Amino acid sequence: MFIKIVCILPLLLVSAVGAPGGRGGRRGYKGKWELVSQNSGVSAMHAILLPKINKVLMYDATIWRVSKFPLPPQKMPCHMVDPVNKIQDCWCHSVLFDIETSQLQALKIETDTWCSSGGLTVDGNLVSTGGFRKGANTARYLSTCENCDWKEYPTALAEPRWYATQVTLPDGGFVVVGGRDAFSYEYIPQEGLSNKKAIFFPFLRDTSDNLPLGNNQFFRIENNLYPFVHLVTDGNLFIFANNRSMLFNPAANKVVREYPALSGGSRNYPSSGMSVLLPIKLYVDNPEVIPADVLVCGGAQWDAYFFVETRKQFLPALRDCGRLSLMKPNAVWKKEVMPSPRVMGDMTILPTGDVLMINGAKTGTSAWGYAEEPNFVPVLYKSKAKRGNRFHELAAGTIPRMYHSSSVLLPDGKVLIAGSNTNNGYLYDVKYPTELRVEKFSPPYLNPKLAKLRQEIVVDTSNKVINYGKRFRVNVRSEELGLNKTDIKVTMFAPAFTTHGISMNQRLLMLGTVDVINNVWPGIHSIIAAAPPSGKVAPPGYYLLYVVYKEVPSVAMWVQIK
């Protein structure tokens, strides 16, 4: 079923766009907000852009039993919540959101997805794991086709995975790490099979905090849920929980190395900082050791949850960032300071290699009603700039986007912003109502004055399937008489599964450019690029491929690497 959301009020541009100026119209332009839908149908607690169909999957939790989108007749019967008392759930908890038209497509999900995880397979299908209660041991599958729906396997996982992190491995398989009271990890089994047991991982037990209250009483503050897990360029996993991190080989169940603690506070749920693996720079001929840097920003003081829980006192969120070069022998965290504090924020890597920090709050922690002072001002982090000149504040939004918000990079370079529900249920008469409006944010590279620099990929004559270590061709239609190779970047973005301020499997690859052949046809130029060398650097699957010319990205095309 498709529903076109028709707003009573016209859709509005909701933020000032800044005064263009300076070289190429860049200086002073701080981006633009636009409201694209009044009703996402479900609260966008979880979100990911699906390849092939170009729709954003959004879903929340069945625990609430209601949403703003009733199940259509073809999705009946209703989900029977309590057969004894005949309690039914006749609402959608999962939708596909069309990024061009804002139309909604109803999906039916029955196991509880509250605080779950996910990632894309080699074929571009979604695998989701974990959730709440009967959903906690579940693996779910959603194929990327127009009329597909969820398939659910409630006994697939050996241990409950509530607030766990799912990461894609070099062979395209998945491992899921942690979760509440799950000090372990396990590989996601083939569809229809079930794991017998998980693999104990004491690091997750050891990174939980306990606040002494006296008389041998303690207040537990986990601060290590939804751990940050990134696949590193050597095939190992970087795992960060609370304020500690390591390089880990899951196949051998071995700690490869431990990194210094990141001082300042706690960074994982409920303290909920942000993290990305910074863009991986590749060449035509790559070194044996490919550098990889990780960025961790924001979060909360380690006992902030206690102060909200017991005293309703909202401590200031963290304002610092730590950056770590993972492959250096004596790697140490290098600190930087954001323009404002942020907890529960989202980090989205942009096609240019810059990082957008957006959403969140300035005080408190994650959990229902545990934060105040929404942070309306996005920040652009220029990863290649010198320290002290990396942070740039952008145009402020107007809608609080706090607990259960999400952000999704789109093919046109805009960022879709949705969600925010600080309540136990769909509530609208409270200070921070359940948020169903959907926005798009245009970063500064979409300044209209830069439009002539925007290259157009000729999809039909470009290589859409690429192979590791091989060269491939991307053709662009251009207003330029010729393109200089030094002005061109070809980047590949792996779509992130975003929930609770963590973007699982997000990565951007900056490919080596072999050559630019100008005017292969009138107005058409051909770019020859080198594909990533292996699945350690780029797990097999679908990526958004952008051609960035003078820091202005094209509209992306989907490519599959295998």
Coordinates of C-alpha atoms in Angstrom, one line a residue:
M1 CA 0.0 0.0 0.0
F2 CA 1.2 3.5 -0.9
I3 CA 0.1 6.6 0.9
K4 CA 0.9 10.1 -0.3
I5 CA 1.2 12.4 2.7
V6 CA -0.6 15.6 1.9
C7 CA 0.1 18.4 4.3
I8 CA -2.4 21.1 5.2
L9 CA 0.3 23.6 5.5
P10 CA 2.8 24.0 2.6
L11 CA 6.2 22.5 3.0
L12 CA 8.6 25.1 4.1
L13 CA 12.3 26.0 4.0
V14 CA 12.9 26.3 7.7
S15 CA 16.4 27.8 8.1
A16 CA 18.2 30.8 6.7
V17 CA 20.7 29.8 4.0
G18 CA 23.5 32.2 4.7
A19 CA 24.9 34.7 2.3
P20 CA 26.9 33.1 -0.5
G21 CA 30.2 34.7 -1.2
G22 CA 33.9 34.2 -1.4
R23 CA 35.7 31.8 -3.8
G24 CA 33.2 29.9 -5.8
G25 CA 30.3 31.0 -3.5
R26 CA 31.5 28.8 -0.7
R27 CA 32.2 31.3 2.1
G28 CA 29.3 32.2 4.3
Y29 CA 26.8 29.6 3.0
K30 CA 25.8 27.5 5.9
G31 CA 23.4 25.0 4.3
K32 CA 19.6 24.8 4.0
W33 CA 16.8 22.9 5.8
E34 CA 13.6 21.8 4.1
L35 CA 10.6 20.1 5.5
V36 CA 9.6 17.2 3.1
S37 CA 6.9 15.3 5.1
Q38 CA 4.6 15.9 8.0
N39 CA 4.2 12.2 8.7
S40 CA 6.7 9.5 8.5
G41 CA 4.1 7.0 9.6
V42 CA 6.4 5.5 12.3
S43 CA 8.9 7.1 14.6
A44 CA 12.3 6.8 12.8
M45 CA 14.1 5.1 15.6
H46 CA 16.0 3.0 13.1
A47 CA 16.8 4.1 9.5
I48 CA 18.9 3.0 6.5
L49 CA 18.9 3.8 2.8
L50 CA 18.2 0.7 0.8
P51 CA 20.0 0.2 -2.6
K52 CA 18.2 -0.6 -5.9
I53 CA 14.9 0.8 -4.7
N54 CA 16.3 4.1 -3.3
K55 CA 14.0 4.2 -0.3
V56 CA 14.7 4.8 3.4
L57 CA 13.6 2.0 5.7
M58 CA 12.3 3.3 9.0
Y59 CA 11.1 1.4 11.9
D60 CA 10.4 1.8 15.6
A61 CA 9.2 -0.8 18.3
T62 CA 6.2 -3.0 18.5
I63 CA 6.1 -2.5 22.3
W64 CA 4.1 0.7 21.8
R65 CA 1.4 -1.1 19.8
V66 CA 0.4 2.1 18.0
S67 CA 1.9 4.4 15.3
K68 CA 0.5 6.9 12.9
F69 CA 0.1 4.4 10.1
P70 CA -2.5 1.6 10.3
L71 CA -1.9 -1.7 8.8
P72 CA -3.6 -1.8 5.3
P73 CA -6.0 -4.7 4.4
Q74 CA -3.4 -6.6 2.5
K75 CA -1.2 -6.8 5.6
M76 CA -3.9 -8.3 7.8
P77 CA -4.5 -10.1 10.0
C78 CA -3.3 -7.9 12.9
H79 CA -0.5 -9.0 15.1
M80 CA -1.9 -10.9 18.1
V81 CA 0.0 -9.4 21.1
D82 CA -1.9 -11.4 23.8
P83 CA -3.9 -14.4 22.6
V84 CA -5.4 -15.1 26.0
N85 CA -6.9 -11.6 26.4
K86 CA -7.2 -11.1 22.6
I87 CA -5.1 -8.0 22.5
Q88 CA -4.1 -7.1 18.9
D89 CA -1.7 -4.6 17.3
C90 CA -3.1 -3.3 14.0
W91 CA -0.5 -0.6 13.3
C92 CA 2.6 -0.5 11.1
H93 CA 5.9 -0.3 12.9
S94 CA 8.0 -0.4 9.7
V95 CA 7.7 1.6 6.5
L96 CA 9.6 2.4 3.3
F97 CA 9.9 6.2 2.7
D98 CA 10.3 7.3 -0.9
I99 CA 13.1 9.9 -0.9
E100 CA 11.7 11.7 -4.0
T101 CA 7.9 11.7 -3.3
S102 CA 7.7 11.1 0.5
Q103 CA 5.2 8.3 -0.1
L104 CA 5.0 5.6 2.5
Q105 CA 4.9 1.8 1.8
A106 CA 3.6 -0.3 4.6
L107 CA 5.6 -3.2 6.0
K108 CA 4.6 -5.7 8.6
I109 CA 6.9 -6.7 11.5
E110 CA 5.9 -8.8 14.5
T111 CA 9.0 -9.3 16.7
D112 CA 10.0 -6.3 18.8
T113 CA 12.7 -4.3 17.1
W114 CA 13.2 -1.8 19.9
C115 CA 16.9 -0.9 20.1
S116 CA 18.0 -3.4 17.5
S117 CA 20.8 -3.4 14.9
G118 CA 21.3 -4.0 11.2
G119 CA 23.4 -4.1 8.0
L120 CA 23.3 -4.8 4.3
T121 CA 24.2 -8.1 2.6
V122 CA 26.3 -8.4 -0.5
D123 CA 23.1 -8.4 -2.5
G124 CA 21.8 -5.2 -0.8
N125 CA 19.3 -6.8 1.4
L126 CA 18.9 -5.9 5.0
V127 CA 19.7 -8.2 8.0
S128 CA 18.4 -6.9 11.3
T129 CA 19.2 -8.4 14.7
G130 CA 18.1 -8.2 18.2
G131 CA 15.5 -6.1 20.0
F132 CA 13.4 -6.4 23.0
R133 CA 12.0 -9.4 24.8
K134 CA 10.8 -11.9 22.1
G135 CA 12.7 -9.9 19.5
A136 CA 16.0 -10.0 21.3
N137 CA 17.2 -13.3 19.8
T138 CA 15.7 -12.6 16.4
A139 CA 17.3 -12.3 13.0
R140 CA 15.2 -10.5 10.4
Y141 CA 15.5 -10.3 6.6
L142 CA 14.2 -7.7 4.2
S143 CA 14.9 -8.1 0.5
T144 CA 15.2 -4.9 -1.5
C145 CA 12.3 -5.3 -4.0
E146 CA 9.1 -3.3 -4.4
N147 CA 6.7 -5.9 -2.8
C148 CA 9.0 -7.6 -0.3
D149 CA 8.3 -7.8 3.4
W150 CA 10.0 -9.0 6.5
K151 CA 11.0 -12.6 7.3
E152 CA 11.7 -13.2 11.0
Y153 CA 13.5 -16.0 12.8
P154 CA 13.0 -15.5 16.6
T155 CA 15.5 -18.1 17.7
A156 CA 18.5 -17.3 15.4
L157 CA 20.8 -15.8 18.0
A158 CA 22.2 -17.6 21.0
E159 CA 22.0 -14.6 23.4
P160 CA 19.6 -11.6 23.7
R161 CA 20.8 -8.6 21.7
W162 CA 19.2 -5.5 23.1
Y163 CA 21.4 -2.4 22.3
A164 CA 24.0 -4.5 20.4
T165 CA 26.1 -3.5 17.4
Q166 CA 26.2 -5.3 14.1
V167 CA 29.2 -5.1 11.8
T168 CA 29.9 -6.3 8.3
L169 CA 33.0 -8.5 7.9
P170 CA 35.5 -8.7 4.9
D171 CA 33.6 -11.7 3.5
G172 CA 30.2 -9.9 3.7
G173 CA 29.1 -11.9 6.8
F174 CA 28.1 -10.2 10.0
V175 CA 29.1 -10.4 13.7
V176 CA 26.9 -8.8 16.4
V177 CA 28.6 -7.5 19.5
G178 CA 27.3 -6.9 23.0
G179 CA 23.8 -5.9 24.2
R180 CA 22.3 -5.5 27.6
D181 CA 23.7 -8.3 29.9
A182 CA 25.3 -9.9 26.8
F183 CA 29.0 -9.9 27.4
S184 CA 29.7 -11.8 24.2
Y185 CA 29.6 -11.7 20.4
E186 CA 28.4 -14.1 17.8
Y187 CA 28.3 -14.5 14.0
I188 CA 24.9 -14.2 12.4
P189 CA 23.9 -17.6 11.1
Q190 CA 22.6 -18.4 7.6
E191 CA 19.0 -17.5 7.2
G192 CA 16.8 -20.1 9.0
L193 CA 19.5 -21.5 11.2
S194 CA 20.1 -20.8 14.9
N195 CA 23.3 -20.4 16.9
K196 CA 23.9 -22.8 19.8
K197 CA 26.1 -20.5 21.9
A198 CA 27.9 -17.1 21.8
I199 CA 31.6 -16.3 22.3
F200 CA 32.4 -14.7 25.7
F201 CA 33.9 -11.2 25.5
P202 CA 35.0 -10.0 28.9
F203 CA 35.8 -6.5 27.7
L204 CA 32.1 -5.7 27.7
R205 CA 31.7 -6.9 31.3
D206 CA 34.7 -4.9 32.4
T207 CA 33.6 -1.6 30.8
S208 CA 30.3 -1.3 32.8
D209 CA 30.3 1.4 35.5
N210 CA 29.1 0.9 39.1
L211 CA 28.6 4.0 41.3
P212 CA 29.1 3.1 45.0
L213 CA 26.2 4.2 47.2
G214 CA 27.5 2.9 50.6
N215 CA 26.5 -0.2 52.6
N216 CA 27.8 -2.4 49.7
Q217 CA 25.2 -0.9 47.4
F218 CA 25.9 0.1 43.8
F219 CA 24.1 2.0 41.1
R220 CA 24.8 0.4 37.8
I221 CA 25.5 2.6 34.8
E222 CA 26.3 0.5 31.8
N223 CA 27.9 3.2 29.5
N224 CA 29.0 0.4 27.1
L225 CA 25.8 -0.5 25.2
Y226 CA 25.8 0.0 21.4
P227 CA 29.6 -0.2 21.4
F228 CA 31.4 1.5 18.5
V229 CA 32.6 -1.2 16.2
H230 CA 34.5 -0.4 13.0
L231 CA 36.1 -2.8 10.5
V232 CA 39.7 -1.6 10.1
T233 CA 41.8 -1.9 7.0
D234 CA 43.7 -4.9 8.2
G235 CA 40.5 -6.9 8.7
N236 CA 40.4 -6.6 12.5
L237 CA 37.7 -4.8 14.4
F238 CA 38.1 -1.6 16.4
I239 CA 35.8 -1.9 19.4
F240 CA 35.2 1.0 21.7
A241 CA 33.1 0.8 24.9
N242 CA 32.7 3.4 27.6
N243 CA 36.1 5.1 27.4
R244 CA 38.3 2.1 26.4
S245 CA 39.1 0.6 23.1
M246 CA 41.0 -2.3 21.4
L247 CA 41.8 -3.9 18.1
F248 CA 40.2 -7.3 18.0
N249 CA 40.4 -10.4 15.9
P250 CA 37.0 -12.1 16.3
A251 CA 37.9 -15.2 14.3
A252 CA 40.8 -15.9 16.7
N253 CA 38.9 -14.4 19.7
K254 CA 42.1 -12.5 20.3
V255 CA 42.9 -8.9 21.4
V256 CA 45.5 -7.7 18.9
R257 CA 46.3 -4.5 20.8
E258 CA 44.8 -2.2 23.4
Y259 CA 44.6 1.6 23.0
P260 CA 44.9 4.2 25.7
A261 CA 41.7 5.2 27.4
L262 CA 39.9 8.3 26.0
S263 CA 39.6 10.7 28.9
G264 CA 36.8 13.1 29.6
G265 CA 33.8 10.9 30.2
S266 CA 31.8 8.1 28.7
R267 CA 30.9 7.7 25.1
N268 CA 28.5 4.8 24.7
Y269 CA 24.9 4.3 25.5
P270 CA 23.4 5.8 27.7
S271 CA 26.1 8.4 27.6
S272 CA 25.7 8.2 23.8
G273 CA 28.6 10.0 22.0
M274 CA 29.3 9.7 18.3
S275 CA 31.9 7.9 16.3
V276 CA 33.0 7.3 12.7
L277 CA 35.9 5.6 10.9
L278 CA 37.2 8.6 9.0
P279 CA 37.5 8.5 5.2
I280 CA 40.0 5.9 4.0
K281 CA 42.4 7.4 1.4
L282 CA 43.3 4.9 -1.4
Y283 CA 45.7 5.1 -4.3
V284 CA 46.2 3.3 -7.6
D285 CA 48.9 1.3 -5.8
N286 CA 48.2 1.0 -2.1
P287 CA 50.8 0.4 0.7
E288 CA 50.7 -2.9 2.6
V289 CA 49.4 -1.0 5.7
I290 CA 46.5 1.3 4.8
P291 CA 46.1 4.1 7.4
A292 CA 42.8 4.3 9.3
D293 CA 41.7 7.0 11.8
V294 CA 38.7 6.9 14.1
L295 CA 36.9 9.9 15.5
V296 CA 34.9 9.8 18.8
C297 CA 33.0 13.0 19.8
G298 CA 30.7 14.1 22.6
G299 CA 28.9 11.9 25.1
A300 CA 28.4 12.5 28.8
Q301 CA 30.1 12.5 32.2
W302 CA 30.3 8.9 33.4
D303 CA 27.7 9.4 36.2
A304 CA 25.4 11.7 34.2
Y305 CA 22.7 9.0 34.0
F306 CA 22.7 8.6 37.8
F307 CA 22.1 12.3 38.3
V308 CA 19.1 12.4 35.9
E309 CA 17.7 9.1 37.3
T310 CA 17.9 10.1 41.0
R311 CA 17.9 13.9 41.1
K312 CA 16.5 15.0 37.8
Q313 CA 19.7 17.0 37.3
F314 CA 20.9 17.3 33.7
L315 CA 24.7 17.5 33.6
P316 CA 26.4 19.2 30.6
A317 CA 27.2 16.9 27.8
L318 CA 30.8 16.5 26.6
R319 CA 32.3 18.9 24.2
D320 CA 35.5 17.2 23.3
C321 CA 36.5 14.8 20.5
G322 CA 39.3 12.2 20.3
R323 CA 41.0 11.2 17.1
L324 CA 43.1 8.1 16.9
S325 CA 45.4 6.8 14.1
L326 CA 44.7 3.1 14.6
M327 CA 47.6 1.7 12.6
K328 CA 50.4 3.7 14.2
P329 CA 52.5 1.7 16.6
N330 CA 52.2 4.2 19.5
A331 CA 48.8 5.5 18.8
V332 CA 47.5 8.1 21.2
W333 CA 44.2 10.1 21.3
K334 CA 44.5 13.7 20.0
K335 CA 41.9 15.9 21.6
E336 CA 39.8 18.6 19.9
V337 CA 36.9 20.8 21.1
M338 CA 33.6 21.1 19.3
P339 CA 31.8 24.4 19.2
S340 CA 29.1 23.1 21.6
P341 CA 28.4 20.1 23.8
R342 CA 26.5 17.2 22.2
V343 CA 25.0 13.9 23.5
M344 CA 22.8 11.6 21.3
G345 CA 24.1 13.3 18.2
D346 CA 24.6 11.6 14.8
M347 CA 27.7 11.6 12.6
T348 CA 27.2 11.3 8.8
I349 CA 30.2 11.1 6.5
L350 CA 29.6 13.3 3.4
P351 CA 30.7 12.5 -0.1
T352 CA 33.5 15.1 0.2
G353 CA 35.1 13.3 3.2
D354 CA 33.8 15.9 5.7
V355 CA 31.7 14.7 8.6
L356 CA 28.4 16.2 9.6
M357 CA 27.5 16.3 13.3
I358 CA 23.8 16.8 13.8
N359 CA 20.9 16.2 16.2
G360 CA 21.2 15.6 19.9
A361 CA 21.1 17.6 23.1
K362 CA 23.4 19.7 25.2
T363 CA 22.6 18.2 28.6
G364 CA 21.7 14.8 30.1
T365 CA 21.9 11.4 28.5
S366 CA 19.9 8.9 26.5
A367 CA 16.7 7.4 27.8
W368 CA 13.1 8.7 28.0
G369 CA 13.1 12.3 29.1
Y370 CA 16.7 12.2 30.3
A371 CA 18.0 15.1 28.2
E372 CA 17.3 18.8 27.9
E373 CA 18.5 21.7 25.6
P374 CA 18.2 20.4 22.1
N375 CA 21.3 21.1 20.0
F376 CA 19.9 22.7 16.9
V377 CA 23.2 23.7 15.3
P378 CA 24.9 21.2 12.9
V379 CA 28.6 21.2 12.8
L380 CA 30.8 20.4 9.8
Y381 CA 34.1 18.6 10.7
K382 CA 36.7 19.0 8.0
S383 CA 38.8 15.9 8.5
K384 CA 41.7 17.0 6.3
A385 CA 42.0 20.5 7.7
K386 CA 44.6 21.5 10.3
R387 CA 43.7 21.1 14.0
G388 CA 42.0 24.3 15.2
N389 CA 40.3 24.8 11.9
R390 CA 38.2 21.7 11.5
F391 CA 34.8 22.7 13.0
H392 CA 32.4 24.9 11.2
E393 CA 28.9 25.6 12.5
L394 CA 26.1 25.5 9.9
A395 CA 22.5 26.7 9.7
A396 CA 20.4 25.9 12.7
G397 CA 17.3 23.7 12.5
T398 CA 14.1 24.3 14.4
I399 CA 12.8 20.8 15.3
P400 CA 14.3 19.2 18.4
R401 CA 16.0 15.9 17.4
M402 CA 17.0 14.2 20.5
Y403 CA 16.5 10.6 21.7
H404 CA 15.6 8.2 18.9
S405 CA 16.6 10.5 16.0
S406 CA 18.3 9.4 12.8
S407 CA 20.2 10.8 9.8
V408 CA 20.7 9.2 6.4
L409 CA 23.0 10.4 3.5
L410 CA 21.0 10.5 0.2
P411 CA 22.3 10.0 -3.4
D412 CA 21.9 13.7 -4.1
G413 CA 24.2 14.6 -1.3
K414 CA 21.4 15.9 1.0
V415 CA 21.0 14.3 4.5
L416 CA 17.6 13.1 5.5
I417 CA 16.8 13.9 9.2
A418 CA 13.9 12.1 11.0
G419 CA 12.8 10.8 14.3
S420 CA 13.0 11.9 17.9
N421 CA 10.9 10.3 20.6
T422 CA 11.8 11.0 24.2
N423 CA 8.6 9.3 25.4
N424 CA 7.4 5.8 26.2
G425 CA 4.9 5.7 23.4
Y426 CA 3.5 8.0 20.8
L427 CA 2.8 11.2 22.8
Y428 CA 2.0 14.7 21.4
D429 CA 1.0 16.8 24.4
V430 CA 4.4 16.8 26.1
K431 CA 7.4 19.1 26.0
Y432 CA 9.2 17.0 23.3
P433 CA 6.4 15.3 21.4
T434 CA 6.9 12.2 19.3
E435 CA 8.4 13.6 16.1
L436 CA 7.0 12.4 12.7
R437 CA 8.2 15.3 10.5
V438 CA 10.9 14.5 8.0
E439 CA 13.5 17.1 6.9
K440 CA 16.4 17.2 4.5
F441 CA 19.5 19.2 5.2
S442 CA 21.6 20.5 2.3
P443 CA 25.3 20.9 3.2
P444 CA 27.3 23.9 2.0
Y445 CA 28.4 22.1 -1.2
L446 CA 24.8 22.4 -2.5
N447 CA 25.0 26.1 -2.6
P448 CA 23.1 27.0 -5.8
K449 CA 26.1 29.2 -6.9
L450 CA 28.2 26.0 -7.1
A451 CA 25.7 24.2 -9.4
K452 CA 27.8 24.5 -12.5
L453 CA 30.5 22.5 -10.8
R454 CA 28.2 19.5 -10.2
Q455 CA 29.0 16.7 -12.6
E456 CA 26.4 14.3 -13.8
I457 CA 27.2 10.6 -13.9
V458 CA 26.1 8.9 -17.1
V459 CA 24.9 5.7 -15.4
D460 CA 24.1 3.7 -18.5
T461 CA 27.7 3.9 -19.8
S462 CA 29.5 3.6 -16.5
N463 CA 30.6 0.4 -14.7
K464 CA 28.1 -0.5 -12.1
V465 CA 29.7 -3.7 -10.9
I466 CA 33.4 -3.4 -10.0
N467 CA 35.9 -6.0 -8.8
Y468 CA 38.6 -5.7 -6.1
G469 CA 41.9 -4.3 -7.3
K470 CA 40.6 -3.7 -10.9
R471 CA 40.1 -0.4 -12.8
F472 CA 36.7 0.8 -13.8
R473 CA 35.2 3.7 -15.7
V474 CA 32.8 6.4 -14.7
N475 CA 31.5 8.8 -17.4
V476 CA 30.2 12.2 -16.5
R477 CA 28.3 14.9 -18.4
S478 CA 29.9 18.2 -17.7
E479 CA 29.7 21.9 -18.5
E480 CA 33.5 22.0 -18.2
L481 CA 35.5 21.8 -21.5
G482 CA 37.8 19.4 -19.7
L483 CA 38.5 18.0 -16.2
N484 CA 41.8 18.1 -14.4
K485 CA 42.6 14.9 -12.6
T486 CA 43.8 16.9 -9.5
D487 CA 40.3 18.4 -9.2
I488 CA 38.5 15.0 -9.2
K489 CA 37.8 12.6 -6.4
V490 CA 35.8 9.4 -6.8
T491 CA 34.3 8.3 -3.5
M492 CA 32.3 5.3 -2.4
F493 CA 29.9 5.4 0.6
A494 CA 28.6 2.4 2.4
P495 CA 25.0 3.2 3.7
A496 CA 24.9 3.3 7.5
F497 CA 22.3 1.6 9.7
T498 CA 21.5 4.5 12.1
T499 CA 19.9 4.2 15.5
H500 CA 20.5 5.7 18.9
G501 CA 23.3 7.9 17.6
I502 CA 25.4 5.0 16.2
S503 CA 25.8 4.5 12.5
M504 CA 26.7 0.9 11.9
N505 CA 28.9 0.0 8.9
Q506 CA 29.3 3.6 7.7
R507 CA 32.5 4.1 5.7
L508 CA 33.7 6.4 2.9
L509 CA 36.5 5.3 0.5
M510 CA 38.4 7.9 -1.5
L511 CA 39.6 6.0 -4.5
G512 CA 42.7 6.3 -6.6
T513 CA 42.2 8.1 -9.9
V514 CA 44.1 6.5 -12.7
D515 CA 43.2 8.9 -15.5
V516 CA 40.7 11.4 -16.9
I517 CA 39.9 11.2 -20.6
N518 CA 38.2 14.4 -21.7
N519 CA 35.6 14.6 -24.4
V520 CA 35.1 10.9 -25.2
W521 CA 31.8 12.2 -26.6
P522 CA 30.9 15.9 -26.8
G523 CA 30.4 17.1 -23.3
I524 CA 31.2 13.7 -21.8
H525 CA 34.4 13.0 -19.9
S526 CA 35.6 9.6 -18.7
I527 CA 37.2 8.9 -15.3
I528 CA 39.2 5.8 -14.8
A529 CA 39.4 4.8 -11.1
A530 CA 41.0 2.0 -9.1
A531 CA 38.6 -0.2 -7.1
P532 CA 39.4 -0.9 -3.4
P533 CA 42.0 -3.7 -3.0
S534 CA 40.0 -6.1 -0.8
G535 CA 37.0 -6.8 1.5
K536 CA 39.1 -5.7 4.4
V537 CA 39.0 -2.2 3.1
A538 CA 35.5 -2.4 1.5
P539 CA 33.3 -5.3 2.4
P540 CA 31.4 -6.7 -0.6
G541 CA 28.1 -5.1 -1.4
Y542 CA 26.4 -1.9 -2.6
Y543 CA 27.9 1.6 -2.3
L544 CA 26.9 5.0 -3.4
L545 CA 29.5 6.3 -5.8
Y546 CA 30.1 10.0 -6.1
V547 CA 32.2 12.1 -8.4
V548 CA 33.4 15.1 -6.5
Y549 CA 34.7 18.0 -8.6
K550 CA 36.3 20.9 -6.8
E551 CA 34.6 19.7 -3.6
V552 CA 31.1 19.6 -5.2
P553 CA 29.7 16.0 -5.4
S554 CA 27.6 14.7 -8.2
V555 CA 24.4 12.8 -7.6
A556 CA 25.6 9.3 -6.8
M557 CA 25.0 6.0 -8.6
W558 CA 24.8 2.6 -7.0
V559 CA 27.8 0.3 -7.6
Q560 CA 28.3 -3.2 -6.3
I561 CA 31.7 -4.5 -5.4
K562 CA 32.5 -8.2 -5.2

